[in-house]
Amino acid sequence: METIRKYYTFSLLFTAVCFALAVWYGWSSTGSITATLGILWIVVVLSILEVSLSFDNAVVNATVLRDMDPVWQQRFLTIGILIAVFGMRIVFPIAIVSLAAGVGPGEAVSLSLNDPQRYEQIVSDAHVSIAGFGGAFLAMVGLTFFFEEDKDVHWIAVLERTINKFSNVPAVEIGLVLSLVYGVSTLLSPDDAITFLTAAILGLVTFIAVHAIAAIIEAQEARKKAAGEIVKSGLGGFLYLEVLDASFSFDGVIGAFALSNNMIIIALGLSVGAMFVRSMTIHLVRTGTLAQYRYLEHGAFWAIIVLGIIMLLSARWHIPETVTGLLGAVLIGLSFWWSVRHNRRHPEDATLSTAD
């Protein structure tokens, strides 16, 4: 209970505000109690789905944040989350419609409020490019974790050790992702294939660019600080986390249209999920949970790889978000249980992790 009050009070209050706004919007726009309750129910369901899909996002956020300068940690948890809530859940769909339909942002907002069916159709038509960009970026995030040369902790030992043997092969992750992207593109129509390949390549370039920025700044820090005192570049990590959150939110934004095509309803529901990502991230960083449960990161990164593959495949086949969420939850749940089992068998490792 103390943990909930300490780390989740703000998110719970934010959730209550969003639900209250849903009731106000429902009543003011329909004047019907039944319709208002229907809108509230959709916001609640969207919130639950977004939260359930967000744990792997929070774990990866915590993995990056724990090595960042405290100042940049706070910047991400304030400014970065604002970008995630208002940028990706509200501005992003409007930007897609604006670009796809060749209209201004104001017209796109008007379209979302006055012609939600057309608005939904435009966003859905952009799914091929979104799937290419987001899927390629997320696949790179997951694979890079397992191809680290100095990795000595393995959860799915046989598979992860085999992968790690190729960690010294230059750009092996990029080769794997490009192979998968090309394979999916052969299943698409010629026009969709070009769109998909272009978007996927942009996703790869974005991943490389963000890491390049981080590497350049870290190199500058290395020249200024004594060995062993280097912290991960705040700016590079910040940019990486923002693009990562964007990639995670793509699928949620598109999938939300299965429940509603109203921009306000979608924004209210998905924003709740974004705030819980913040709370879960702070919880994981402050309590050292990732160190206590040694395989939790592995489960999250496997879930990210699965999400990346599903996003790429979704350019050809519709895969329900519930399937994505269930697979992610199973992988993270198994990694958590495996960590608990390891700690019971090797209590000295759990003690050392807590002390660190």
Short mmCIF file of C-alpha atoms in Angstrom, two decimals:
data_model
loop_
_atom_site.label_atom_id
_atom_site.label_comp_id
_atom_site.label_asym_id
_atom_site.label_seq_id
_atom_site.Cartn_x
_atom_site.Cartn_y
_atom_site.Cartn_z
CA MET A 1 0.00 0.00 0.00
CA GLU A 2 2.85 2.37 0.83
CA THR A 3 4.39 1.65 -2.59
CA ILE A 4 1.12 2.52 -4.32
CA ARG A 5 0.85 5.82 -2.45
CA LYS A 6 4.48 6.71 -3.10
CA TYR A 7 4.74 5.91 -6.80
CA TYR A 8 1.21 5.74 -8.19
CA THR A 9 -0.78 8.48 -6.43
CA PHE A 10 -0.33 11.01 -9.24
CA SER A 11 -1.24 8.47 -11.92
CA LEU A 12 -4.36 7.45 -10.01
CA LEU A 13 -5.38 11.10 -9.62
CA PHE A 14 -4.68 11.70 -13.32
CA THR A 15 -6.83 8.65 -14.13
CA ALA A 16 -9.69 10.04 -12.04
CA VAL A 17 -9.44 13.38 -13.87
CA CYS A 18 -9.50 11.65 -17.27
CA PHE A 19 -12.54 9.60 -16.27
CA ALA A 20 -14.28 12.77 -15.02
CA LEU A 21 -13.48 14.51 -18.31
CA ALA A 22 -14.91 11.50 -20.17
CA VAL A 23 -18.16 11.85 -18.22
CA TRP A 24 -18.28 15.61 -18.84
CA TYR A 25 -17.57 15.17 -22.55
CA GLY A 26 -20.09 12.38 -22.89
CA TRP A 27 -22.87 14.32 -21.21
CA SER A 28 -22.12 17.64 -22.95
CA SER A 29 -21.95 16.02 -26.40
CA THR A 30 -24.83 13.55 -26.10
CA GLY A 31 -27.06 14.61 -23.20
CA SER A 32 -27.74 10.93 -22.58
CA ILE A 33 -26.79 8.99 -19.46
CA THR A 34 -26.56 5.75 -21.43
CA ALA A 35 -24.30 7.28 -24.09
CA THR A 36 -22.19 8.96 -21.41
CA LEU A 37 -21.68 5.66 -19.59
CA GLY A 38 -20.78 4.06 -22.93
CA ILE A 39 -18.08 6.68 -23.55
CA LEU A 40 -16.75 6.26 -20.01
CA TRP A 41 -16.60 2.49 -20.51
CA ILE A 42 -14.57 2.86 -23.72
CA VAL A 43 -12.11 5.19 -21.94
CA VAL A 44 -11.78 2.67 -19.08
CA VAL A 45 -11.14 -0.23 -21.50
CA LEU A 46 -8.60 1.81 -23.50
CA SER A 47 -6.83 2.72 -20.26
CA ILE A 48 -6.62 -0.90 -19.14
CA LEU A 49 -5.35 -2.06 -22.53
CA GLU A 50 -2.72 0.69 -22.69
CA VAL A 51 -1.51 -0.03 -19.13
CA SER A 52 -1.31 -3.76 -19.83
CA LEU A 53 0.77 -3.08 -22.95
CA SER A 54 3.04 -0.61 -21.17
CA PHE A 55 5.03 -2.68 -18.68
CA ASP A 56 7.73 -3.68 -21.14
CA ASN A 57 8.01 -0.01 -22.11
CA ALA A 58 8.50 0.91 -18.45
CA VAL A 59 11.18 -1.77 -17.97
CA VAL A 60 13.17 -0.51 -20.95
CA ASN A 61 12.76 3.09 -19.79
CA ALA A 62 14.11 2.10 -16.38
CA THR A 63 17.03 0.24 -17.98
CA VAL A 64 18.13 3.44 -19.74
CA LEU A 65 17.25 5.86 -16.95
CA ARG A 66 19.26 4.09 -14.24
CA ASP A 67 22.49 5.01 -16.09
CA MET A 68 21.47 8.59 -16.87
CA ASP A 69 22.41 11.73 -15.03
CA PRO A 70 19.74 12.53 -12.36
CA VAL A 71 18.99 15.86 -14.04
CA TRP A 72 18.16 14.14 -17.33
CA GLN A 73 16.20 11.47 -15.47
CA GLN A 74 13.95 14.19 -14.09
CA ARG A 75 13.67 15.90 -17.47
CA PHE A 76 12.44 12.70 -19.06
CA LEU A 77 9.99 12.01 -16.25
CA THR A 78 8.51 15.51 -16.65
CA ILE A 79 9.04 16.99 -20.12
CA GLY A 80 9.42 13.58 -21.77
CA ILE A 81 6.18 12.26 -20.36
CA LEU A 82 4.34 15.41 -21.44
CA ILE A 83 5.62 14.77 -24.96
CA ALA A 84 4.45 11.16 -24.68
CA VAL A 85 0.97 12.10 -23.45
CA PHE A 86 0.20 15.09 -25.64
CA GLY A 87 2.57 14.46 -28.52
CA MET A 88 2.07 10.80 -29.34
CA ARG A 89 -1.50 10.33 -28.09
CA ILE A 90 -2.96 13.56 -29.44
CA VAL A 91 -0.65 15.39 -31.86
CA PHE A 92 0.65 12.28 -33.66
CA PRO A 93 -2.70 11.08 -35.09
CA ILE A 94 -3.53 14.64 -36.13
CA ALA A 95 -0.13 14.96 -37.85
CA ILE A 96 -0.74 11.71 -39.75
CA VAL A 97 -4.11 12.93 -40.99
CA SER A 98 -2.68 16.34 -41.87
CA LEU A 99 0.11 14.81 -43.97
CA ALA A 100 -1.94 12.01 -45.52
CA ALA A 101 -4.90 14.18 -46.45
CA GLY A 102 -2.84 17.24 -47.37
CA VAL A 103 -4.74 19.50 -44.97
CA GLY A 104 -3.66 21.83 -42.21
CA PRO A 105 -3.59 20.81 -38.53
CA GLY A 106 -6.74 22.83 -37.84
CA GLU A 107 -8.63 21.02 -40.59
CA ALA A 108 -7.33 17.69 -39.29
CA VAL A 109 -8.68 18.48 -35.81
CA SER A 110 -12.01 19.52 -37.35
CA LEU A 111 -12.06 16.27 -39.33
CA SER A 112 -11.46 14.21 -36.19
CA LEU A 113 -14.34 15.90 -34.39
CA ASN A 114 -16.85 16.30 -37.23
CA ASP A 115 -16.08 13.35 -39.49
CA PRO A 116 -14.52 10.66 -37.25
CA GLN A 117 -15.10 7.89 -39.80
CA ARG A 118 -13.01 9.69 -42.42
CA TYR A 119 -10.41 10.53 -39.77
CA GLU A 120 -10.17 6.86 -38.75
CA GLN A 121 -9.84 5.77 -42.36
CA ILE A 122 -6.95 8.15 -43.04
CA VAL A 123 -5.07 7.01 -39.93
CA SER A 124 -5.72 3.35 -40.77
CA ASP A 125 -4.48 3.86 -44.33
CA ALA A 126 -1.17 5.05 -42.89
CA HIS A 127 -0.75 1.79 -40.96
CA VAL A 128 1.67 0.22 -43.46
CA SER A 129 4.25 2.96 -42.99
CA ILE A 130 3.68 3.05 -39.22
CA ALA A 131 4.15 -0.72 -39.03
CA GLY A 132 7.39 -0.49 -41.02
CA PHE A 133 8.93 2.31 -38.97
CA GLY A 134 7.80 1.16 -35.52
CA GLY A 135 8.41 -2.53 -36.15
CA ALA A 136 11.95 -2.01 -37.43
CA PHE A 137 12.85 0.34 -34.58
CA LEU A 138 11.48 -1.95 -31.86
CA ALA A 139 13.09 -5.04 -33.38
CA MET A 140 16.45 -3.23 -33.30
CA VAL A 141 15.91 -2.24 -29.66
CA GLY A 142 15.26 -5.84 -28.64
CA LEU A 143 17.99 -7.47 -30.70
CA THR A 144 20.66 -4.97 -29.64
CA PHE A 145 20.12 -5.96 -26.01
CA PHE A 146 20.87 -9.62 -26.73
CA PHE A 147 23.81 -8.94 -29.07
CA GLU A 148 25.82 -7.04 -26.43
CA GLU A 149 29.31 -8.54 -26.33
CA ASP A 150 29.78 -8.29 -22.56
CA LYS A 151 26.45 -9.88 -21.63
CA ASP A 152 27.02 -12.64 -19.07
CA VAL A 153 23.51 -13.16 -17.68
CA HIS A 154 21.19 -15.29 -19.82
CA TRP A 155 17.57 -16.21 -19.18
CA ILE A 156 16.68 -18.53 -22.10
CA ALA A 157 20.23 -19.80 -21.89
CA VAL A 158 20.52 -21.96 -25.00
CA LEU A 159 19.00 -19.35 -27.30
CA GLU A 160 20.59 -16.28 -25.72
CA ARG A 161 24.08 -17.80 -25.58
CA THR A 162 23.78 -18.80 -29.24
CA ILE A 163 22.76 -15.25 -30.16
CA ASN A 164 25.58 -13.81 -28.08
CA LYS A 165 28.18 -15.87 -29.99
CA PHE A 166 27.53 -13.60 -32.98
CA SER A 167 27.72 -10.38 -30.96
CA ASN A 168 31.12 -9.52 -32.46
CA VAL A 169 29.75 -9.66 -36.01
CA PRO A 170 29.34 -6.04 -37.19
CA ALA A 171 25.75 -4.91 -37.80
CA VAL A 172 24.32 -8.41 -37.43
CA GLU A 173 21.12 -6.97 -35.87
CA ILE A 174 20.59 -4.69 -38.85
CA GLY A 175 21.01 -7.63 -41.22
CA LEU A 176 18.40 -9.65 -39.34
CA VAL A 177 15.89 -6.81 -39.27
CA LEU A 178 16.41 -6.00 -42.95
CA SER A 179 15.89 -9.67 -43.83
CA LEU A 180 12.64 -9.75 -41.90
CA VAL A 181 11.50 -6.44 -43.40
CA TYR A 182 12.23 -7.66 -46.93
CA GLY A 183 10.41 -10.92 -46.27
CA VAL A 184 7.27 -9.08 -45.14
CA SER A 185 7.50 -6.64 -48.08
CA THR A 186 7.26 -9.57 -50.55
CA LEU A 187 3.78 -10.27 -49.16
CA LEU A 188 2.53 -6.76 -49.92
CA SER A 189 1.34 -5.07 -53.09
CA PRO A 190 4.08 -3.20 -55.00
CA ASP A 191 2.95 0.24 -53.77
CA ASP A 192 2.59 -0.89 -50.16
CA ALA A 193 5.93 -2.71 -50.34
CA ILE A 194 7.76 0.49 -51.33
CA THR A 195 6.02 2.44 -48.55
CA PHE A 196 6.77 -0.31 -46.03
CA LEU A 197 10.45 -0.63 -47.01
CA THR A 198 10.97 3.14 -46.96
CA ALA A 199 9.40 3.48 -43.51
CA ALA A 200 11.38 0.51 -42.13
CA ILE A 201 14.66 1.96 -43.43
CA LEU A 202 13.78 5.27 -41.78
CA GLY A 203 13.16 3.36 -38.56
CA LEU A 204 16.61 1.77 -38.79
CA VAL A 205 18.25 5.11 -39.62
CA THR A 206 16.49 6.74 -36.66
CA PHE A 207 17.72 4.00 -34.32
CA ILE A 208 21.28 4.41 -35.60
CA ALA A 209 21.11 8.22 -35.46
CA VAL A 210 19.89 8.32 -31.87
CA HIS A 211 22.64 5.94 -30.76
CA ALA A 212 25.19 7.91 -32.76
CA ILE A 213 24.21 11.10 -30.93
CA ALA A 214 24.55 9.32 -27.60
CA ALA A 215 27.95 7.89 -28.58
CA ILE A 216 29.28 11.28 -29.69
CA ILE A 217 28.22 12.99 -26.48
CA GLU A 218 29.53 10.12 -24.35
CA ALA A 219 32.88 10.40 -26.12
CA GLN A 220 33.00 14.08 -25.21
CA GLU A 221 32.16 13.26 -21.60
CA ALA A 222 34.85 10.58 -21.56
CA ARG A 223 37.49 13.15 -22.38
CA LYS A 224 36.35 15.33 -19.48
CA LYS A 225 35.87 12.75 -16.76
CA ALA A 226 38.11 10.19 -15.14
CA ALA A 227 37.71 6.56 -16.14
CA GLY A 228 34.93 4.86 -14.23
CA GLU A 229 32.97 8.05 -13.60
CA ILE A 230 31.26 8.29 -16.99
CA VAL A 231 27.48 8.47 -16.99
CA LYS A 232 25.28 7.77 -19.98
CA SER A 233 24.63 10.82 -22.11
CA GLY A 234 21.50 12.54 -20.91
CA LEU A 235 20.56 14.00 -24.28
CA GLY A 236 21.20 10.78 -26.20
CA GLY A 237 19.24 8.74 -23.69
CA PHE A 238 16.41 11.27 -23.70
CA LEU A 239 16.08 11.16 -27.49
CA TYR A 240 16.28 7.37 -27.48
CA LEU A 241 13.49 7.07 -24.92
CA GLU A 242 11.26 9.52 -26.79
CA VAL A 243 11.58 7.61 -30.07
CA LEU A 244 11.09 4.35 -28.18
CA ASP A 245 7.89 5.60 -26.59
CA ALA A 246 6.71 6.79 -29.98
CA SER A 247 7.28 3.32 -31.44
CA PHE A 248 5.42 1.70 -28.54
CA SER A 249 2.48 4.06 -28.89
CA PHE A 250 2.01 3.54 -32.64
CA ASP A 251 0.25 0.24 -32.19
CA GLY A 252 -1.89 1.50 -29.32
CA VAL A 253 -3.07 4.54 -31.26
CA ILE A 254 -4.00 2.48 -34.32
CA GLY A 255 -5.57 -0.28 -32.24
CA ALA A 256 -7.68 2.19 -30.29
CA PHE A 257 -9.80 2.76 -33.39
CA ALA A 258 -11.20 -0.73 -32.89
CA LEU A 259 -13.10 0.72 -29.92
CA SER A 260 -13.68 4.32 -30.97
CA ASN A 261 -12.87 6.74 -33.78
CA ASN A 262 -13.33 9.80 -31.56
CA MET A 263 -10.02 11.60 -31.00
CA ILE A 264 -10.98 12.93 -27.56
CA ILE A 265 -12.04 9.51 -26.25
CA ILE A 266 -8.87 7.88 -27.59
CA ALA A 267 -6.64 10.60 -26.15
CA LEU A 268 -8.21 10.30 -22.69
CA GLY A 269 -7.84 6.52 -22.59
CA LEU A 270 -4.29 6.32 -23.93
CA SER A 271 -3.04 9.20 -21.78
CA VAL A 272 -3.83 7.19 -18.67
CA GLY A 273 -1.54 4.46 -19.95
CA ALA A 274 1.26 6.97 -20.61
CA MET A 275 1.07 8.26 -17.04
CA PHE A 276 1.26 4.74 -15.63
CA VAL A 277 4.37 4.12 -17.74
CA ARG A 278 5.90 7.08 -15.88
CA SER A 279 4.90 5.70 -12.48
CA MET A 280 6.11 2.18 -13.26
CA THR A 281 9.39 3.60 -14.59
CA ILE A 282 10.00 5.62 -11.41
CA HIS A 283 9.08 2.59 -9.30
CA LEU A 284 11.55 0.35 -11.12
CA VAL A 285 14.37 2.91 -10.99
CA ARG A 286 13.94 4.02 -7.38
CA THR A 287 13.49 0.55 -5.88
CA GLY A 288 16.21 -1.17 -7.92
CA THR A 289 13.73 -3.82 -9.03
CA LEU A 290 15.68 -4.57 -12.21
CA ALA A 291 18.73 -5.48 -10.14
CA GLN A 292 16.69 -7.63 -7.75
CA TYR A 293 15.03 -9.62 -10.52
CA ARG A 294 17.85 -10.48 -12.89
CA TYR A 295 15.76 -11.84 -15.77
CA LEU A 296 13.07 -9.14 -15.81
CA GLU A 297 14.92 -7.09 -18.42
CA HIS A 298 15.31 -10.18 -20.61
CA GLY A 299 11.56 -10.81 -20.53
CA ALA A 300 10.85 -7.19 -21.44
CA PHE A 301 13.29 -7.19 -24.37
CA TRP A 302 11.93 -10.48 -25.68
CA ALA A 303 8.48 -8.89 -25.47
CA ILE A 304 9.79 -5.93 -27.47
CA ILE A 305 11.16 -8.24 -30.17
CA VAL A 306 7.78 -9.99 -30.34
CA LEU A 307 6.02 -6.60 -30.54
CA GLY A 308 8.39 -5.47 -33.30
CA ILE A 309 7.78 -8.62 -35.33
CA ILE A 310 4.02 -8.36 -34.82
CA MET A 311 4.07 -4.73 -35.95
CA LEU A 312 5.97 -5.68 -39.11
CA LEU A 313 3.59 -8.55 -39.82
CA SER A 314 0.59 -6.29 -39.18
CA ALA A 315 1.36 -4.57 -42.47
CA ARG A 316 -0.06 -7.73 -44.07
CA TRP A 317 -2.32 -9.29 -41.43
CA HIS A 318 -4.42 -7.79 -38.66
CA ILE A 319 -3.22 -9.05 -35.29
CA PRO A 320 -5.42 -8.07 -32.31
CA GLU A 321 -3.75 -5.93 -29.66
CA THR A 322 -4.96 -8.37 -27.03
CA VAL A 323 -2.69 -11.02 -28.56
CA THR A 324 0.28 -8.63 -28.41
CA GLY A 325 -0.50 -7.71 -24.82
CA LEU A 326 -0.98 -11.33 -23.78
CA LEU A 327 2.32 -12.46 -25.30
CA GLY A 328 4.17 -9.58 -23.65
CA ALA A 329 2.55 -10.26 -20.29
CA VAL A 330 3.41 -13.98 -20.50
CA LEU A 331 7.08 -13.29 -21.32
CA ILE A 332 7.48 -10.71 -18.56
CA GLY A 333 5.58 -12.89 -16.08
CA LEU A 334 7.77 -15.89 -16.85
CA SER A 335 10.96 -13.84 -16.54
CA PHE A 336 9.78 -12.49 -13.18
CA TRP A 337 8.94 -15.97 -11.89
CA TRP A 338 12.29 -17.28 -13.15
CA SER A 339 14.03 -14.43 -11.30
CA VAL A 340 12.21 -15.25 -8.06
CA ARG A 341 13.17 -18.91 -8.44
CA HIS A 342 16.82 -17.94 -9.03
CA ASN A 343 16.83 -15.70 -5.95
CA ARG A 344 15.51 -18.55 -3.81
CA ARG A 345 18.16 -20.92 -5.08
CA HIS A 346 20.95 -18.32 -4.97
CA PRO A 347 20.07 -15.85 -2.18
CA GLU A 348 23.61 -14.44 -2.28
CA ASP A 349 22.93 -13.03 -5.80
CA ALA A 350 19.76 -11.31 -4.61
CA THR A 351 21.66 -9.82 -1.65
CA LEU A 352 24.41 -8.49 -3.89
CA SER A 353 21.91 -7.00 -6.32
CA THR A 354 20.06 -5.23 -3.52
CA ALA A 355 23.31 -3.90 -2.11
CA ASP A 356 24.36 -2.56 -5.51
#
